[in-house]
Amino acid sequence: GNVRGAVALVDIPAGEPMFEIPEQLMITPTTCLKCLELELAYKKYETFFSVDDDRIITLFLMHEKLKGDSSFWFPYLEILPEPSGSGDWVLEEQLLLQDTSLIAESKRRNARINA
């Protein structure tokens, strides 16, 4: 498969940062909430977005994806694999996990999506 990694050429002491990433280059709930184009939606539906940080990020990613190549994030979004999850698996594949709670959760999510 596609294996990626990094190798240190010198010892890195414990607690020492390996690298630093500027906040504006990260997609986090905090940075997503700073998007002026979505500010009204985040405020108007504050209860909805306060339940789960994933909702904040999901709206941001959908918004940026719809902007196409005018989005700062376009190059990054273009290399992401198509989303998939255990809900996309056939039952035989899910059974291989031997996790009945995961299978049940997958069925619940699919039911909500298809409702």
Short mmCIF file of N, CA and C in Angstrom, two decimals:
data_model
loop_
_atom_site.label_atom_id
_atom_site.label_comp_id
_atom_site.label_asym_id
_atom_site.label_seq_id
_atom_site.Cartn_x
_atom_site.Cartn_y
_atom_site.Cartn_z
N GLY A 1 0.81 -1.18 0.00
CA GLY A 1 0.00 0.00 0.00
C GLY A 1 0.85 1.25 0.00
N ASN A 2 0.20 2.35 0.17
CA ASN A 2 0.88 3.64 0.22
C ASN A 2 1.35 3.91 1.63
N VAL A 3 2.62 3.64 1.88
CA VAL A 3 3.19 3.84 3.20
C VAL A 3 3.92 5.17 3.21
N ARG A 4 3.64 5.96 4.23
CA ARG A 4 4.31 7.25 4.39
C ARG A 4 4.90 7.30 5.77
N GLY A 5 5.95 8.05 5.92
CA GLY A 5 6.55 8.16 7.24
C GLY A 5 7.66 9.19 7.22
N ALA A 6 8.36 9.26 8.33
CA ALA A 6 9.47 10.19 8.47
C ALA A 6 10.55 9.52 9.30
N VAL A 7 11.77 9.89 9.04
CA VAL A 7 12.90 9.36 9.78
C VAL A 7 13.71 10.54 10.31
N ALA A 8 14.02 10.52 11.58
CA ALA A 8 14.84 11.57 12.17
C ALA A 8 16.31 11.26 11.91
N LEU A 9 17.04 12.26 11.46
CA LEU A 9 18.47 12.08 11.19
C LEU A 9 19.31 12.35 12.43
N VAL A 10 18.70 12.99 13.43
CA VAL A 10 19.36 13.25 14.71
C VAL A 10 18.38 12.90 15.82
N ASP A 11 18.89 12.68 17.01
CA ASP A 11 18.02 12.40 18.15
C ASP A 11 17.14 13.61 18.46
N ILE A 12 15.89 13.33 18.77
CA ILE A 12 14.96 14.39 19.16
C ILE A 12 14.66 14.18 20.64
N PRO A 13 15.05 15.14 21.47
CA PRO A 13 14.81 14.99 22.91
C PRO A 13 13.32 14.92 23.23
N ALA A 14 12.99 14.19 24.29
CA ALA A 14 11.60 14.09 24.74
C ALA A 14 11.04 15.47 25.01
N GLY A 15 9.82 15.71 24.58
CA GLY A 15 9.17 16.98 24.81
C GLY A 15 9.53 18.06 23.79
N GLU A 16 10.48 17.77 22.92
CA GLU A 16 10.90 18.73 21.90
C GLU A 16 10.01 18.57 20.66
N PRO A 17 9.46 19.68 20.12
CA PRO A 17 8.63 19.55 18.92
C PRO A 17 9.44 19.03 17.74
N MET A 18 8.84 18.13 16.98
CA MET A 18 9.49 17.64 15.77
C MET A 18 9.32 18.65 14.64
N PHE A 19 8.16 19.28 14.59
CA PHE A 19 7.89 20.33 13.62
C PHE A 19 6.69 21.14 14.12
N GLU A 20 6.51 22.31 13.57
CA GLU A 20 5.40 23.17 13.96
C GLU A 20 4.60 23.52 12.73
N ILE A 21 3.28 23.51 12.87
CA ILE A 21 2.38 23.83 11.76
C ILE A 21 1.58 25.07 12.16
N PRO A 22 1.60 26.10 11.33
CA PRO A 22 0.81 27.29 11.65
C PRO A 22 -0.68 26.95 11.71
N GLU A 23 -1.38 27.57 12.65
CA GLU A 23 -2.79 27.26 12.87
C GLU A 23 -3.62 27.46 11.60
N GLN A 24 -3.32 28.47 10.80
CA GLN A 24 -4.11 28.73 9.61
C GLN A 24 -3.95 27.65 8.54
N LEU A 25 -3.02 26.72 8.74
CA LEU A 25 -2.84 25.61 7.81
C LEU A 25 -3.45 24.32 8.35
N MET A 26 -4.25 24.43 9.41
CA MET A 26 -4.92 23.26 9.99
C MET A 26 -6.42 23.43 9.86
N ILE A 27 -7.10 22.32 9.64
CA ILE A 27 -8.56 22.33 9.63
C ILE A 27 -9.01 21.74 10.97
N THR A 28 -9.40 22.64 11.87
CA THR A 28 -9.85 22.26 13.20
C THR A 28 -11.17 22.97 13.47
N PRO A 29 -11.92 22.54 14.47
CA PRO A 29 -13.15 23.29 14.79
C PRO A 29 -12.88 24.78 15.01
N THR A 30 -11.79 25.10 15.68
CA THR A 30 -11.46 26.50 15.96
C THR A 30 -11.21 27.28 14.67
N THR A 31 -10.43 26.71 13.75
CA THR A 31 -10.15 27.42 12.50
C THR A 31 -11.39 27.46 11.61
N CYS A 32 -12.21 26.43 11.62
CA CYS A 32 -13.43 26.41 10.81
C CYS A 32 -14.40 27.50 11.27
N LEU A 33 -14.50 27.69 12.57
CA LEU A 33 -15.41 28.71 13.12
C LEU A 33 -14.97 30.13 12.74
N LYS A 34 -13.74 30.29 12.31
CA LYS A 34 -13.24 31.60 11.90
C LYS A 34 -13.58 31.93 10.45
N CYS A 35 -14.19 30.99 9.73
CA CYS A 35 -14.56 31.20 8.33
C CYS A 35 -15.71 32.21 8.26
N LEU A 36 -15.43 33.39 7.73
CA LEU A 36 -16.43 34.46 7.69
C LEU A 36 -17.64 34.08 6.84
N GLU A 37 -17.42 33.30 5.79
CA GLU A 37 -18.53 32.91 4.91
C GLU A 37 -19.53 32.00 5.61
N LEU A 38 -19.10 31.31 6.67
CA LEU A 38 -19.97 30.38 7.38
C LEU A 38 -20.39 30.90 8.75
N GLU A 39 -19.91 32.07 9.11
CA GLU A 39 -20.16 32.63 10.44
C GLU A 39 -21.66 32.65 10.78
N LEU A 40 -22.49 33.09 9.85
CA LEU A 40 -23.93 33.18 10.10
C LEU A 40 -24.53 31.80 10.35
N ALA A 41 -24.15 30.82 9.55
CA ALA A 41 -24.68 29.46 9.74
C ALA A 41 -24.28 28.89 11.09
N TYR A 42 -23.02 29.07 11.46
CA TYR A 42 -22.55 28.56 12.75
C TYR A 42 -23.31 29.22 13.91
N LYS A 43 -23.60 30.51 13.79
CA LYS A 43 -24.31 31.22 14.86
C LYS A 43 -25.79 30.88 14.88
N LYS A 44 -26.42 30.85 13.69
CA LYS A 44 -27.86 30.60 13.61
C LYS A 44 -28.21 29.21 14.12
N TYR A 45 -27.35 28.24 13.84
CA TYR A 45 -27.61 26.86 14.24
C TYR A 45 -26.62 26.40 15.31
N GLU A 46 -26.35 27.29 16.24
CA GLU A 46 -25.36 27.05 17.30
C GLU A 46 -25.64 25.76 18.07
N THR A 47 -26.90 25.47 18.36
CA THR A 47 -27.24 24.25 19.10
C THR A 47 -26.83 23.02 18.31
N PHE A 48 -27.11 23.02 17.02
CA PHE A 48 -26.74 21.89 16.16
C PHE A 48 -25.23 21.68 16.14
N PHE A 49 -24.49 22.76 15.96
CA PHE A 49 -23.03 22.64 15.86
C PHE A 49 -22.35 22.42 17.20
N SER A 50 -23.02 22.73 18.31
CA SER A 50 -22.40 22.54 19.62
C SER A 50 -22.41 21.09 20.07
N VAL A 51 -23.19 20.24 19.41
CA VAL A 51 -23.30 18.83 19.78
C VAL A 51 -22.01 18.07 19.49
N ASP A 52 -21.38 18.40 18.35
CA ASP A 52 -20.27 17.58 17.88
C ASP A 52 -19.35 18.43 17.00
N ASP A 53 -18.07 18.45 17.31
CA ASP A 53 -17.11 19.21 16.50
C ASP A 53 -17.06 18.72 15.06
N ASP A 54 -17.37 17.44 14.83
CA ASP A 54 -17.36 16.91 13.47
C ASP A 54 -18.33 17.67 12.58
N ARG A 55 -19.42 18.15 13.13
CA ARG A 55 -20.41 18.90 12.34
C ARG A 55 -19.81 20.22 11.84
N ILE A 56 -19.03 20.85 12.67
CA ILE A 56 -18.38 22.11 12.29
C ILE A 56 -17.43 21.86 11.13
N ILE A 57 -16.61 20.85 11.27
CA ILE A 57 -15.62 20.53 10.24
C ILE A 57 -16.31 20.06 8.96
N THR A 58 -17.37 19.27 9.09
CA THR A 58 -18.08 18.76 7.92
C THR A 58 -18.64 19.90 7.08
N LEU A 59 -19.30 20.86 7.73
CA LEU A 59 -19.84 22.00 6.98
C LEU A 59 -18.72 22.76 6.28
N PHE A 60 -17.64 22.98 6.99
CA PHE A 60 -16.51 23.70 6.41
C PHE A 60 -15.97 22.97 5.18
N LEU A 61 -15.77 21.66 5.30
CA LEU A 61 -15.24 20.89 4.17
C LEU A 61 -16.20 20.89 2.99
N MET A 62 -17.49 20.76 3.25
CA MET A 62 -18.48 20.81 2.18
C MET A 62 -18.43 22.17 1.48
N HIS A 63 -18.37 23.23 2.27
CA HIS A 63 -18.30 24.59 1.72
C HIS A 63 -17.06 24.76 0.85
N GLU A 64 -15.93 24.33 1.35
CA GLU A 64 -14.68 24.48 0.60
C GLU A 64 -14.68 23.61 -0.66
N LYS A 65 -15.24 22.42 -0.57
CA LYS A 65 -15.32 21.53 -1.73
C LYS A 65 -16.17 22.17 -2.83
N LEU A 66 -17.28 22.79 -2.44
CA LEU A 66 -18.17 23.44 -3.42
C LEU A 66 -17.53 24.67 -4.07
N LYS A 67 -16.57 25.28 -3.41
CA LYS A 67 -15.88 26.44 -3.98
C LYS A 67 -14.96 26.03 -5.13
N GLY A 68 -14.65 24.74 -5.21
CA GLY A 68 -13.79 24.26 -6.29
C GLY A 68 -12.40 24.83 -6.21
N ASP A 69 -11.83 25.12 -7.39
CA ASP A 69 -10.43 25.55 -7.41
C ASP A 69 -10.22 26.96 -6.89
N SER A 70 -11.28 27.66 -6.51
CA SER A 70 -11.11 28.97 -5.87
C SER A 70 -10.84 28.83 -4.37
N SER A 71 -10.98 27.61 -3.85
CA SER A 71 -10.73 27.36 -2.43
C SER A 71 -9.24 27.25 -2.15
N PHE A 72 -8.79 27.87 -1.08
CA PHE A 72 -7.41 27.70 -0.63
C PHE A 72 -7.10 26.22 -0.42
N TRP A 73 -8.11 25.46 0.01
CA TRP A 73 -7.94 24.06 0.36
C TRP A 73 -8.08 23.13 -0.84
N PHE A 74 -8.33 23.65 -2.03
CA PHE A 74 -8.59 22.82 -3.21
C PHE A 74 -7.52 21.74 -3.45
N PRO A 75 -6.23 22.08 -3.48
CA PRO A 75 -5.23 21.03 -3.73
C PRO A 75 -5.29 19.90 -2.70
N TYR A 76 -5.51 20.26 -1.45
CA TYR A 76 -5.60 19.24 -0.39
C TYR A 76 -6.85 18.38 -0.58
N LEU A 77 -7.99 19.02 -0.82
CA LEU A 77 -9.25 18.29 -0.97
C LEU A 77 -9.21 17.36 -2.18
N GLU A 78 -8.50 17.74 -3.22
CA GLU A 78 -8.42 16.92 -4.43
C GLU A 78 -7.66 15.62 -4.22
N ILE A 79 -6.74 15.59 -3.28
CA ILE A 79 -5.96 14.36 -3.08
C ILE A 79 -6.57 13.42 -2.03
N LEU A 80 -7.62 13.89 -1.36
CA LEU A 80 -8.26 13.03 -0.35
C LEU A 80 -8.98 11.87 -1.02
N PRO A 81 -8.93 10.69 -0.43
CA PRO A 81 -9.69 9.56 -0.99
C PRO A 81 -11.18 9.79 -0.79
N GLU A 82 -11.97 9.14 -1.62
CA GLU A 82 -13.42 9.21 -1.46
C GLU A 82 -13.78 8.65 -0.10
N PRO A 83 -14.71 9.29 0.60
CA PRO A 83 -15.08 8.78 1.94
C PRO A 83 -15.75 7.42 1.85
N SER A 84 -15.44 6.60 2.81
CA SER A 84 -16.12 5.32 2.94
C SER A 84 -16.03 4.92 4.41
N GLY A 85 -16.88 4.03 4.78
CA GLY A 85 -16.88 3.56 6.16
C GLY A 85 -17.52 2.19 6.21
N SER A 86 -17.62 1.66 7.40
CA SER A 86 -18.18 0.32 7.54
C SER A 86 -19.62 0.26 7.05
N GLY A 87 -20.29 1.42 6.98
CA GLY A 87 -21.65 1.45 6.45
C GLY A 87 -21.71 1.13 4.97
N ASP A 88 -20.58 1.29 4.28
CA ASP A 88 -20.51 0.97 2.86
C ASP A 88 -20.20 -0.51 2.62
N TRP A 89 -19.83 -1.22 3.65
CA TRP A 89 -19.46 -2.62 3.51
C TRP A 89 -20.71 -3.49 3.42
N VAL A 90 -20.55 -4.62 2.74
CA VAL A 90 -21.64 -5.60 2.75
C VAL A 90 -21.61 -6.31 4.10
N LEU A 91 -22.71 -6.93 4.46
CA LEU A 91 -22.84 -7.54 5.79
C LEU A 91 -21.72 -8.55 6.06
N GLU A 92 -21.33 -9.32 5.05
CA GLU A 92 -20.27 -10.33 5.25
C GLU A 92 -18.97 -9.66 5.69
N GLU A 93 -18.66 -8.49 5.13
CA GLU A 93 -17.45 -7.78 5.52
C GLU A 93 -17.57 -7.24 6.94
N GLN A 94 -18.74 -6.74 7.29
CA GLN A 94 -18.95 -6.24 8.64
C GLN A 94 -18.83 -7.36 9.66
N LEU A 95 -19.33 -8.53 9.32
CA LEU A 95 -19.27 -9.66 10.25
C LEU A 95 -17.84 -10.09 10.54
N LEU A 96 -16.93 -9.85 9.60
CA LEU A 96 -15.52 -10.19 9.82
C LEU A 96 -14.92 -9.39 10.97
N LEU A 97 -15.50 -8.24 11.27
CA LEU A 97 -15.02 -7.42 12.39
C LEU A 97 -15.31 -8.06 13.74
N GLN A 98 -16.31 -8.92 13.77
CA GLN A 98 -16.73 -9.59 15.00
C GLN A 98 -17.04 -8.57 16.10
N ASP A 99 -17.72 -7.50 15.70
CA ASP A 99 -18.08 -6.43 16.64
C ASP A 99 -19.54 -6.06 16.41
N THR A 100 -20.41 -6.67 17.19
CA THR A 100 -21.85 -6.46 16.98
C THR A 100 -22.27 -5.02 17.25
N SER A 101 -21.60 -4.34 18.18
CA SER A 101 -21.98 -2.94 18.45
C SER A 101 -21.62 -2.04 17.27
N LEU A 102 -20.49 -2.30 16.62
CA LEU A 102 -20.10 -1.53 15.44
C LEU A 102 -21.07 -1.78 14.29
N ILE A 103 -21.47 -3.01 14.11
CA ILE A 103 -22.43 -3.35 13.05
C ILE A 103 -23.76 -2.67 13.32
N ALA A 104 -24.21 -2.68 14.56
CA ALA A 104 -25.48 -2.03 14.92
C ALA A 104 -25.39 -0.52 14.68
N GLU A 105 -24.28 0.09 15.06
CA GLU A 105 -24.10 1.53 14.84
C GLU A 105 -24.10 1.85 13.35
N SER A 106 -23.46 1.01 12.57
CA SER A 106 -23.43 1.19 11.12
C SER A 106 -24.84 1.15 10.54
N LYS A 107 -25.65 0.22 11.00
CA LYS A 107 -27.04 0.12 10.53
C LYS A 107 -27.84 1.36 10.93
N ARG A 108 -27.63 1.86 12.14
CA ARG A 108 -28.33 3.06 12.60
C ARG A 108 -27.96 4.27 11.75
N ARG A 109 -26.68 4.41 11.47
CA ARG A 109 -26.23 5.54 10.65
C ARG A 109 -26.81 5.46 9.24
N ASN A 110 -26.78 4.28 8.67
CA ASN A 110 -27.34 4.12 7.32
C ASN A 110 -28.83 4.44 7.31
N ALA A 111 -29.54 4.04 8.35
CA ALA A 111 -30.98 4.32 8.44
C ALA A 111 -31.22 5.83 8.51
N ARG A 112 -30.39 6.54 9.28
CA ARG A 112 -30.55 8.00 9.38
C ARG A 112 -30.26 8.68 8.05
N ILE A 113 -29.24 8.19 7.35
CA ILE A 113 -28.87 8.78 6.06
C ILE A 113 -29.97 8.54 5.03
N ASN A 114 -30.53 7.35 5.05
CA ASN A 114 -31.54 6.98 4.05
C ASN A 114 -32.95 7.43 4.40
N ALA A 115 -33.12 8.02 5.58
CA ALA A 115 -34.47 8.45 6.01
C ALA A 115 -34.93 9.68 5.27
#
